[in-house]
XYZ file of C-alpha atoms in Angstrom:
583
model
C 37.368 29.004 3.960
C 34.460 27.178 2.379
C 35.366 24.094 0.302
C 34.880 24.192 -3.444
C 31.939 21.776 -3.057
C 30.337 21.996 0.365
C 29.264 18.416 1.262
C 26.537 19.711 3.588
C 24.532 20.968 0.628
C 24.801 17.888 -1.568
C 25.279 17.705 -5.322
C 23.547 16.355 -8.401
C 23.882 12.743 -7.218
C 21.388 13.488 -4.426
C 18.789 14.247 -7.093
C 19.185 10.927 -8.937
C 15.755 9.603 -7.876
C 14.066 12.903 -7.046
C 10.718 13.490 -8.726
C 10.907 17.096 -7.478
C 14.123 17.848 -9.340
C 13.810 15.507 -12.336
C 10.956 14.497 -14.601
C 9.742 10.901 -14.742
C 10.996 10.715 -18.335
C 14.469 11.724 -17.173
C 14.441 9.171 -14.353
C 13.188 6.508 -16.765
C 16.070 7.308 -19.103
C 18.581 6.884 -16.289
C 16.855 3.671 -15.317
C 17.255 2.181 -18.786
C 20.975 2.979 -18.720
C 21.656 1.779 -15.167
C 19.488 -1.306 -15.039
C 21.136 -4.701 -14.787
C 20.176 -6.618 -17.925
C 20.891 -9.955 -16.240
C 18.627 -9.097 -13.299
C 15.966 -7.846 -15.686
C 16.137 -11.065 -17.698
C 15.854 -13.219 -14.564
C 12.987 -11.106 -13.218
C 11.104 -11.345 -16.522
C 11.686 -15.094 -16.558
C 10.437 -15.644 -13.002
C 7.642 -13.065 -12.896
C 6.306 -13.030 -16.472
C 7.653 -15.674 -18.870
C 7.251 -18.785 -16.699
C 3.840 -17.729 -15.295
C 2.799 -16.869 -18.857
C 3.842 -20.300 -20.120
C 1.985 -22.055 -17.315
C -1.057 -19.876 -17.939
C -0.931 -20.719 -21.637
C -0.473 -24.429 -21.017
C -3.423 -24.565 -18.634
C -6.156 -24.607 -21.341
C -4.330 -27.381 -23.199
C -3.804 -29.435 -20.038
C -7.383 -28.835 -18.889
C -8.792 -29.955 -22.246
C -6.637 -33.097 -22.168
C -7.659 -33.858 -18.561
C -11.379 -33.469 -19.264
C -11.038 -35.670 -22.345
C -9.291 -38.367 -20.321
C -11.847 -38.047 -17.524
C -14.771 -38.360 -19.925
C -13.179 -41.447 -21.489
C -12.619 -43.102 -18.129
C -15.810 -42.196 -16.345
C -17.490 -45.179 -17.943
C -14.762 -47.565 -16.774
C -15.395 -48.319 -13.072
C -11.845 -49.285 -12.176
C -10.140 -46.482 -14.042
C -12.666 -44.017 -12.653
C -11.180 -44.457 -9.188
C -8.083 -42.462 -10.170
C -9.810 -39.126 -10.881
C -11.947 -39.659 -7.786
C -8.808 -40.035 -5.644
C -7.309 -36.926 -7.252
C -10.496 -34.987 -6.486
C -10.466 -36.160 -2.853
C -6.786 -35.207 -2.554
C -7.470 -31.702 -3.878
C -10.367 -31.292 -1.454
C -8.237 -32.477 1.469
C -5.394 -30.094 0.632
C -7.878 -27.235 0.254
C -9.509 -28.101 3.604
C -6.292 -28.178 5.626
C -4.434 -25.448 3.787
C -7.387 -23.337 2.756
C -6.181 -19.968 4.070
C -2.743 -20.317 2.513
C -4.289 -21.216 -0.853
C -6.825 -18.392 -0.610
C -4.034 -15.974 0.263
C -1.989 -17.190 -2.731
C -5.011 -16.943 -5.025
C -5.838 -13.431 -3.837
C -2.211 -12.317 -4.145
C -2.049 -13.731 -7.685
C -5.358 -12.081 -8.627
C -4.321 -8.627 -7.462
C -0.797 -9.062 -8.851
C -2.336 -9.787 -12.251
C -4.669 -6.820 -11.811
C -1.774 -4.521 -10.934
C 0.245 -5.716 -13.932
C -2.536 -5.978 -16.520
C -5.606 -3.902 -15.607
C -4.289 -1.002 -13.554
C -1.519 0.235 -15.891
C -3.889 0.357 -18.868
C -7.239 1.211 -17.375
C -5.833 3.313 -14.516
C -3.621 5.403 -16.794
C -6.450 5.939 -19.271
C -8.951 6.864 -16.548
C -6.646 9.275 -14.745
C -5.444 10.745 -18.036
C -9.030 11.548 -19.002
C -9.766 12.942 -15.537
C -6.595 15.007 -15.598
C -7.596 16.474 -18.964
C -11.192 17.065 -17.850
C -10.221 18.843 -14.649
C -7.863 21.111 -16.541
C -10.613 22.010 -19.021
C -13.245 22.625 -16.348
C -13.611 26.268 -15.302
C -12.186 27.186 -11.908
C -15.640 27.792 -10.448
C -17.123 24.439 -11.504
C -19.285 22.882 -8.808
C -18.411 19.662 -7.018
C -21.397 17.952 -8.686
C -20.009 18.847 -12.118
C -16.605 17.444 -11.183
C -18.260 14.280 -9.859
C -20.046 13.725 -13.180
C -16.843 14.254 -15.151
C -14.945 11.805 -12.931
C -17.619 9.123 -13.336
C -17.827 9.696 -17.078
C -14.046 9.465 -17.483
C -14.072 6.079 -15.703
C -16.785 4.736 -18.009
C -15.034 5.935 -21.185
C -11.675 4.550 -20.014
C -13.188 1.123 -19.331
C -14.774 0.964 -22.791
C -11.602 2.115 -24.588
C -9.295 -0.313 -22.779
C -11.744 -3.185 -23.249
C -11.967 -2.511 -26.995
C -8.173 -2.412 -27.328
C -7.897 -5.715 -25.454
C -10.491 -7.323 -27.734
C -8.639 -6.072 -30.831
C -5.421 -7.651 -29.542
C -7.321 -10.870 -28.800
C -8.626 -10.879 -32.371
C -5.072 -10.485 -33.699
C -3.548 -13.269 -31.573
C -6.442 -15.754 -31.724
C -5.258 -17.595 -34.921
C -2.044 -18.594 -33.078
C -3.840 -19.992 -30.024
C -4.646 -23.629 -29.312
C -7.221 -23.701 -26.548
C -9.649 -26.541 -27.161
C -7.685 -29.029 -29.250
C -5.808 -32.150 -28.163
C -2.191 -32.046 -27.010
C -1.147 -34.428 -29.802
C -1.991 -31.728 -32.342
C 1.022 -29.678 -31.172
C 3.973 -30.968 -33.192
C 7.119 -29.836 -31.297
C 8.432 -28.213 -28.132
C 9.008 -24.940 -30.023
C 5.445 -24.960 -31.307
C 4.171 -25.783 -27.813
C 6.037 -22.774 -26.390
C 4.610 -20.476 -29.094
C 1.116 -21.816 -28.546
C 1.449 -21.457 -24.770
C 2.544 -17.822 -25.085
C -0.259 -17.096 -27.548
C -2.722 -18.732 -25.148
C -1.425 -16.656 -22.254
C -1.782 -13.426 -24.268
C -5.327 -14.436 -25.192
C -6.245 -15.219 -21.576
C -4.772 -11.915 -20.396
C -6.650 -10.019 -23.129
C -9.917 -11.603 -22.017
C -9.090 -10.752 -18.413
C -8.153 -7.175 -19.344
C -11.332 -6.657 -21.378
C -13.548 -7.997 -18.605
C -11.490 -6.390 -15.826
C -11.520 -2.928 -17.385
C -15.304 -3.004 -17.806
C -15.789 -4.340 -14.282
C -13.482 -1.701 -12.807
C -15.149 1.026 -14.851
C -18.586 -0.070 -13.641
C -17.355 -0.102 -10.034
C -15.768 3.357 -10.381
C -18.762 4.840 -12.176
C -21.443 3.553 -9.826
C -19.713 4.326 -6.541
C -20.053 7.737 -4.939
C -17.163 9.983 -5.968
C -14.900 11.707 -3.410
C -15.854 15.232 -2.400
C -14.203 17.937 -0.346
C -15.590 18.279 3.157
C -17.495 21.543 2.998
C -17.967 22.070 6.742
C -16.760 20.542 9.989
C -18.976 19.021 12.637
C -19.846 20.401 16.042
C -20.447 18.395 19.200
C -22.130 19.017 22.552
C -19.897 20.263 25.343
C -20.305 16.992 27.245
C -19.397 14.765 24.269
C -16.314 12.626 24.717
C -13.381 13.930 22.690
C -10.046 12.569 21.499
C -7.099 14.697 20.345
C -5.285 12.945 17.530
C -1.926 14.032 16.088
C -1.811 12.800 12.493
C 1.698 12.572 11.047
C 2.793 10.746 7.941
C 5.720 10.375 5.584
C 8.409 11.545 7.973
C 11.060 9.834 5.793
C 13.829 9.579 8.368
C 17.312 9.510 6.830
C 20.383 7.930 8.354
C 22.866 10.772 7.767
C 23.038 14.199 9.494
C 22.951 15.989 6.132
C 21.220 13.272 4.106
C 18.624 14.219 1.509
C 15.429 12.307 0.864
C 14.961 10.130 -2.204
C 11.878 11.840 -3.628
C 12.938 15.418 -2.832
C 16.680 15.453 -3.314
C 18.011 18.957 -2.772
C 14.444 20.304 -3.096
C 13.753 18.996 0.419
C 15.255 19.401 3.890
C 18.448 17.743 5.088
C 18.788 15.363 8.001
C 16.180 14.944 10.746
C 16.356 18.293 12.572
C 12.839 19.262 11.554
C 11.416 16.015 12.928
C 13.256 16.533 16.201
C 11.824 20.035 16.485
C 8.373 18.616 15.739
C 8.538 16.283 18.754
C 9.806 19.107 20.959
C 6.751 21.084 19.836
C 4.490 18.123 20.632
C 5.879 18.023 24.169
C 4.820 21.664 24.623
C 1.362 21.049 23.156
C 0.850 17.937 25.286
C 1.677 19.812 28.468
C -0.958 22.416 27.635
C -3.660 19.885 26.601
C -3.070 16.153 26.652
C -2.830 14.317 23.338
C -4.556 10.931 23.102
C -2.820 9.376 20.079
C 0.116 10.257 17.837
C -0.371 8.435 14.548
C 2.315 8.026 11.879
C 0.639 6.528 8.827
C 3.622 5.090 6.996
C 6.960 5.989 5.413
C 8.699 6.170 8.765
C 12.009 5.745 6.971
C 13.250 6.917 3.614
C 14.578 3.555 2.445
C 13.962 1.023 5.222
C 17.628 1.017 6.273
C 18.932 0.087 9.717
C 20.590 3.490 10.188
C 17.231 5.169 9.594
C 15.465 2.948 12.125
C 18.233 3.758 14.613
C 17.442 7.450 14.192
C 13.748 6.750 14.776
C 14.455 4.807 17.975
C 16.735 7.620 19.179
C 14.018 10.244 18.642
C 11.433 8.111 20.438
C 13.785 7.521 23.375
C 14.239 11.287 23.725
C 10.467 11.689 24.228
C 9.281 8.817 26.454
C 6.140 10.644 27.582
C 4.990 10.807 23.945
C 6.324 7.445 22.757
C 3.702 5.492 24.702
C 1.002 7.120 22.548
C 2.714 6.691 19.165
C 1.304 4.173 16.681
C 3.004 3.407 13.364
C 2.115 1.465 10.218
C 4.295 0.546 7.223
C 4.635 2.682 4.107
C 6.059 1.807 0.717
C 9.408 3.431 1.534
C 9.690 1.202 4.610
C 9.030 -2.040 2.711
C 9.488 -1.788 -1.040
C 12.683 -1.275 -2.952
C 13.885 2.317 -3.194
C 17.384 3.642 -3.780
C 18.571 7.232 -3.458
C 21.317 6.882 -6.065
C 19.856 4.299 -8.455
C 16.236 4.500 -9.674
C 16.852 1.248 -11.600
C 17.319 -0.752 -8.402
C 15.605 -4.143 -8.586
C 15.146 -6.997 -6.138
C 14.714 -10.480 -7.538
C 11.895 -12.618 -6.083
C 14.607 -14.721 -4.418
C 16.319 -11.741 -2.761
C 16.284 -11.558 1.069
C 16.094 -7.740 1.046
C 12.267 -7.394 0.979
C 11.964 -9.757 3.939
C 14.661 -7.866 5.843
C 12.774 -4.596 5.371
C 9.601 -6.269 6.639
C 11.407 -7.510 9.747
C 12.873 -4.063 10.454
C 9.366 -2.622 10.227
C 8.026 -5.374 12.462
C 10.762 -4.718 14.991
C 9.901 -1.007 15.017
C 6.187 -1.693 15.520
C 6.851 -4.187 18.306
C 9.193 -1.742 20.067
C 6.779 1.202 19.831
C 3.343 -0.374 20.288
C 3.896 -4.075 20.940
C 2.214 -4.174 24.351
C -0.735 -1.961 23.330
C -1.986 -3.318 20.000
C -3.327 -6.812 19.495
C -3.318 -9.157 16.547
C -6.396 -10.976 15.278
C -7.018 -14.652 15.939
C -8.057 -15.591 12.389
C -9.294 -19.030 13.400
C -11.309 -17.803 16.366
C -12.430 -14.635 14.540
C -11.704 -12.507 17.566
C -8.910 -10.480 19.159
C -5.785 -12.451 19.895
C -2.655 -11.754 21.921
C -0.704 -8.528 22.029
C 1.757 -7.963 19.198
C 4.705 -8.463 21.561
C 3.325 -11.798 22.805
C 2.498 -12.992 19.283
C 6.056 -12.271 18.114
C 7.824 -13.900 21.050
C 7.703 -17.403 19.552
C 9.073 -16.027 16.270
C 12.025 -14.227 17.824
C 14.643 -16.987 17.136
C 13.590 -17.299 13.472
C 13.634 -13.504 13.018
C 17.087 -13.220 14.580
C 18.432 -16.065 12.437
C 17.100 -14.536 9.238
C 18.389 -11.056 10.091
C 21.811 -12.588 10.654
C 21.990 -15.118 7.816
C 18.995 -14.517 5.467
C 18.553 -18.207 4.669
C 15.677 -18.997 2.242
C 14.190 -21.644 4.548
C 13.747 -19.000 7.246
C 12.125 -16.635 4.742
C 9.355 -19.083 3.823
C 8.196 -19.328 7.433
C 8.375 -15.596 7.996
C 6.157 -14.857 4.996
C 3.289 -16.455 6.923
C 4.025 -14.260 9.924
C 3.954 -11.051 7.892
C 0.654 -11.993 6.241
C -1.107 -12.908 9.496
C 0.153 -10.093 11.761
C -2.160 -7.536 10.092
C -4.457 -5.899 10.857
C -3.363 -4.797 14.305
C -6.094 -3.573 16.614
C -6.038 -1.110 19.477
C -9.370 -2.139 20.994
C -11.920 0.399 22.211
C -11.757 1.279 25.902
C -15.377 0.364 26.453
C -18.432 -0.684 24.487
C -18.825 2.737 22.822
C -15.176 3.815 22.918
C -12.700 4.531 20.135
C -10.805 1.664 18.530
C -7.976 1.863 15.999
C -7.340 -0.617 13.206
C -3.881 -0.628 11.594
C -3.776 -2.021 8.051
C -0.814 -2.867 5.852
C -1.717 -1.325 2.487
C 1.501 -2.088 0.588
C 1.577 -4.304 -2.476
C 4.642 -6.517 -2.962
C 6.858 -5.072 -5.685
C 10.390 -5.833 -6.830
C 11.244 -2.699 -8.792
C 11.956 0.810 -7.477
C 9.923 2.375 -10.293
C 6.736 0.575 -9.137
C 7.295 0.672 -5.381
C 4.264 2.882 -4.604
C 1.480 0.403 -5.471
C -1.068 -0.182 -2.711
C -3.332 -3.097 -1.794
C -5.393 -4.077 1.270
C -6.008 -7.817 1.306
C -9.469 -9.316 1.810
C -8.045 -11.344 4.698
C -7.222 -8.146 6.601
C -10.656 -6.627 5.980
C -12.447 -9.817 7.041
C -10.385 -9.942 10.229
C -11.361 -6.367 11.109
C -15.030 -7.086 10.382
C -14.962 -10.099 12.720
C -13.436 -8.027 15.531
C -15.813 -5.104 14.954
C -18.818 -7.404 15.454
C -17.738 -7.751 19.081
C -17.935 -3.948 19.468
C -21.182 -3.011 17.697
C -21.344 0.440 19.330
C -17.650 1.350 18.995
C -16.181 4.108 16.854
C -13.116 3.438 14.728
C -10.075 5.157 13.273
C -8.992 3.220 10.188
C -5.277 3.699 9.472
C -3.520 2.845 6.219
C -0.698 4.377 4.232
C -2.180 4.652 0.734
C -5.120 6.763 -0.311
C -8.096 4.642 -1.305
C -9.118 6.878 -4.196
C -7.672 9.757 -6.186
C -8.814 13.176 -4.990
C -11.142 15.394 -7.038
C -8.456 18.020 -7.591
C -6.477 19.111 -10.595
C -2.774 18.262 -10.339
C 0.298 19.839 -11.868
C 1.477 16.618 -13.507
C -0.299 13.467 -14.673
C 2.399 11.397 -12.918
C 0.957 12.486 -9.550
C -2.309 10.696 -10.345
C -1.096 7.318 -11.614
C 0.011 4.245 -9.747
C -0.110 5.496 -6.154
C -3.665 4.807 -4.896
C -4.913 1.415 -3.723
C -5.324 -1.076 -6.546
C -8.558 -2.264 -4.901
C -9.587 1.098 -3.469
C -13.225 1.081 -4.614
C -13.689 -2.438 -3.205
C -12.075 -1.379 0.082
C -14.335 1.655 0.478
C -17.412 -0.421 -0.264
C -16.442 -2.938 2.432
C -16.034 -0.104 4.944
C -19.349 1.518 4.015
C -21.229 -0.191 6.909
C -18.992 1.836 9.258
C -19.985 5.169 7.705
C -20.829 7.713 10.384
C -18.760 5.996 13.063
C -15.368 5.659 11.370
C -12.717 8.029 10.044
C -10.169 6.787 7.503
C -6.711 8.371 7.935
C -3.783 7.956 5.542
C -0.663 9.579 4.123
C 1.378 8.755 0.998
C 0.384 11.781 -1.102
C 2.105 14.361 1.184
C -0.884 16.701 0.961
C -3.576 17.716 3.415
C -7.068 16.879 2.236
C -10.254 16.183 4.158
C -13.250 14.824 2.311
C -15.730 12.004 2.138
C -16.559 9.060 -0.096
C -19.131 6.301 0.324
C -20.258 8.103 3.489
C -16.804 7.752 5.074
C -14.762 10.678 6.316
C -11.251 10.592 4.829
C -8.284 12.526 6.214
C -4.981 12.805 4.351
C -1.894 13.987 6.235
C 0.733 16.292 4.745
C 4.364 15.404 5.268
C 5.978 17.643 7.899
C 9.442 17.068 6.381
C 8.816 16.982 2.617
C 7.812 19.405 -0.133
C 9.988 22.175 1.370
C 13.630 23.089 1.863
C 15.166 23.914 5.271
C 14.193 27.581 5.148
C 10.535 26.947 4.246
C 7.710 26.187 6.715
C 5.858 22.882 6.879
C 2.842 21.852 8.935
C 0.894 19.007 10.507
C -2.564 18.732 12.060
C -4.109 17.863 15.399
C -7.597 16.500 14.827
C -10.321 16.470 17.439
C -12.977 13.800 17.093
C -16.029 13.478 19.287
C -18.470 10.692 20.131
C -22.075 11.798 20.305
C -25.122 10.197 21.866
C -26.496 8.984 18.522
C -23.508 6.644 18.104
C -21.725 8.672 15.448
C -18.172 9.972 15.306
C -17.794 13.682 14.584
C -14.746 15.328 13.034
C -14.288 18.810 14.482
C -12.243 21.604 12.947
C -8.546 20.603 13.111
C -5.699 22.634 14.535
C -2.917 23.407 12.069
C 0.552 23.452 13.628
C 3.212 25.170 11.552
C 6.910 24.349 11.774
C 8.963 27.389 10.826
C 11.896 27.096 8.473
C 15.422 27.633 9.791
C 17.666 29.273 7.169
C 21.344 28.565 7.640
C 23.725 31.530 7.473
C 26.242 29.458 5.538
C 23.770 28.544 2.794
C 25.467 28.934 -0.616
């Protein structure tokens, strides 16, 4: 007899965070009800209020400092003090330059993601979404390109004007250039500081929106790949399995956060995928099996255990698997509570990073190498680089003490990018980026960012292989695709924050590099800035157990002119398996 509620098929609670079963408005409503007001207050204090106060106080303090400096510069003895301060700042910058640059870059992009992207990005994608719905079905790619560029320009102008209007409204309450003595009380100082911070952010938003619009408008827009390359019979070829977003769950009948009951249960489909890969590999050897992020559904230990178990069942394939982190592996997500929030002081984000690091070391630790940032060349293998950190990692995983976390933040920042070097001067190398922005809220967990430090490290290594070809792996898509979507929510907040900058930095590799990513769960092959871009569908998402899913095997070829050709891929379909006891 079947139970009244069959636990194998889940219930409404499994759909709590599912964007396939619930609208974003519905999830947002649940979030407002479930959210911890105390956590929210602390998060606002640490992430917005205090930084805003410091930002607002900076103009006042700077004006006072310059006034004092100008008064003292004519007094020889007193002038020694600012000189010593200047020398101290220079010394700290010299010896701790990378850490300060990393902090400055993180702060810059954090401000961009909080201030510029929500306003400008939403406006731009909203206009593009509207334009692509109004365009006729047979519109040419060139027409779509013009509309995309025009939407970016209009969005930048609109957002900049709104920011300037807000600046005009708040300006009478600011106190930027006056003396500190003119502020009468602590309460007035706080009000002035907040007004100053709003003014500074408005200026940044106005300038940032125009800058971003100019960058988006002037860069080449993404286009569908209209035809695949061919290569001579004697050209060297590599067969690449491109997987992404496998979202392993830790329960036999567990549902995935984004899909809920609209997606498959458990990990049976992934197991059947690796059985299929064994068959394909026996017929024609596979060179690399790439999983571009979202290995797990929520970064939990039980999910990583399932991943290790699957890899152990296929040792002949495991030595060709390469993985990179996705937002579900690192950032806060919760199947039952879309209002989940981690405070900046929480150990949970660091624990998820260490689980990911452990998985990468176990799978590819002896094959990939880290970059020696000081020497600007390839360093030790990942396994060797992590050996000295093992005691600190074990201590933090066991006790999660804050003093351990501070040290490990340096490790996480410096371990990327990982490089699988080319097997020869003109061989194929792989660069593995971490494209995840740090977030503390489940509703914003999908933001992406590739740091300048990672890109510079790759550029330094690539100079040692001037004739090599490269596969560039990251989780997030660098730019939104030129396709109409069903919902505006699919277009906002998921691409790289600095995607146009990232593509421009990779432009020198056009013709000898292919960029491969996941995150969007759709298959798309196109080009932008001369770079070939390949997006992987998820073989376990967007379908229930009885529906088919698919993945691709790509063949790339090196030709005598030094270029890298992308040949027509092979689509491998995984059939659905309906259960006879389905209700």
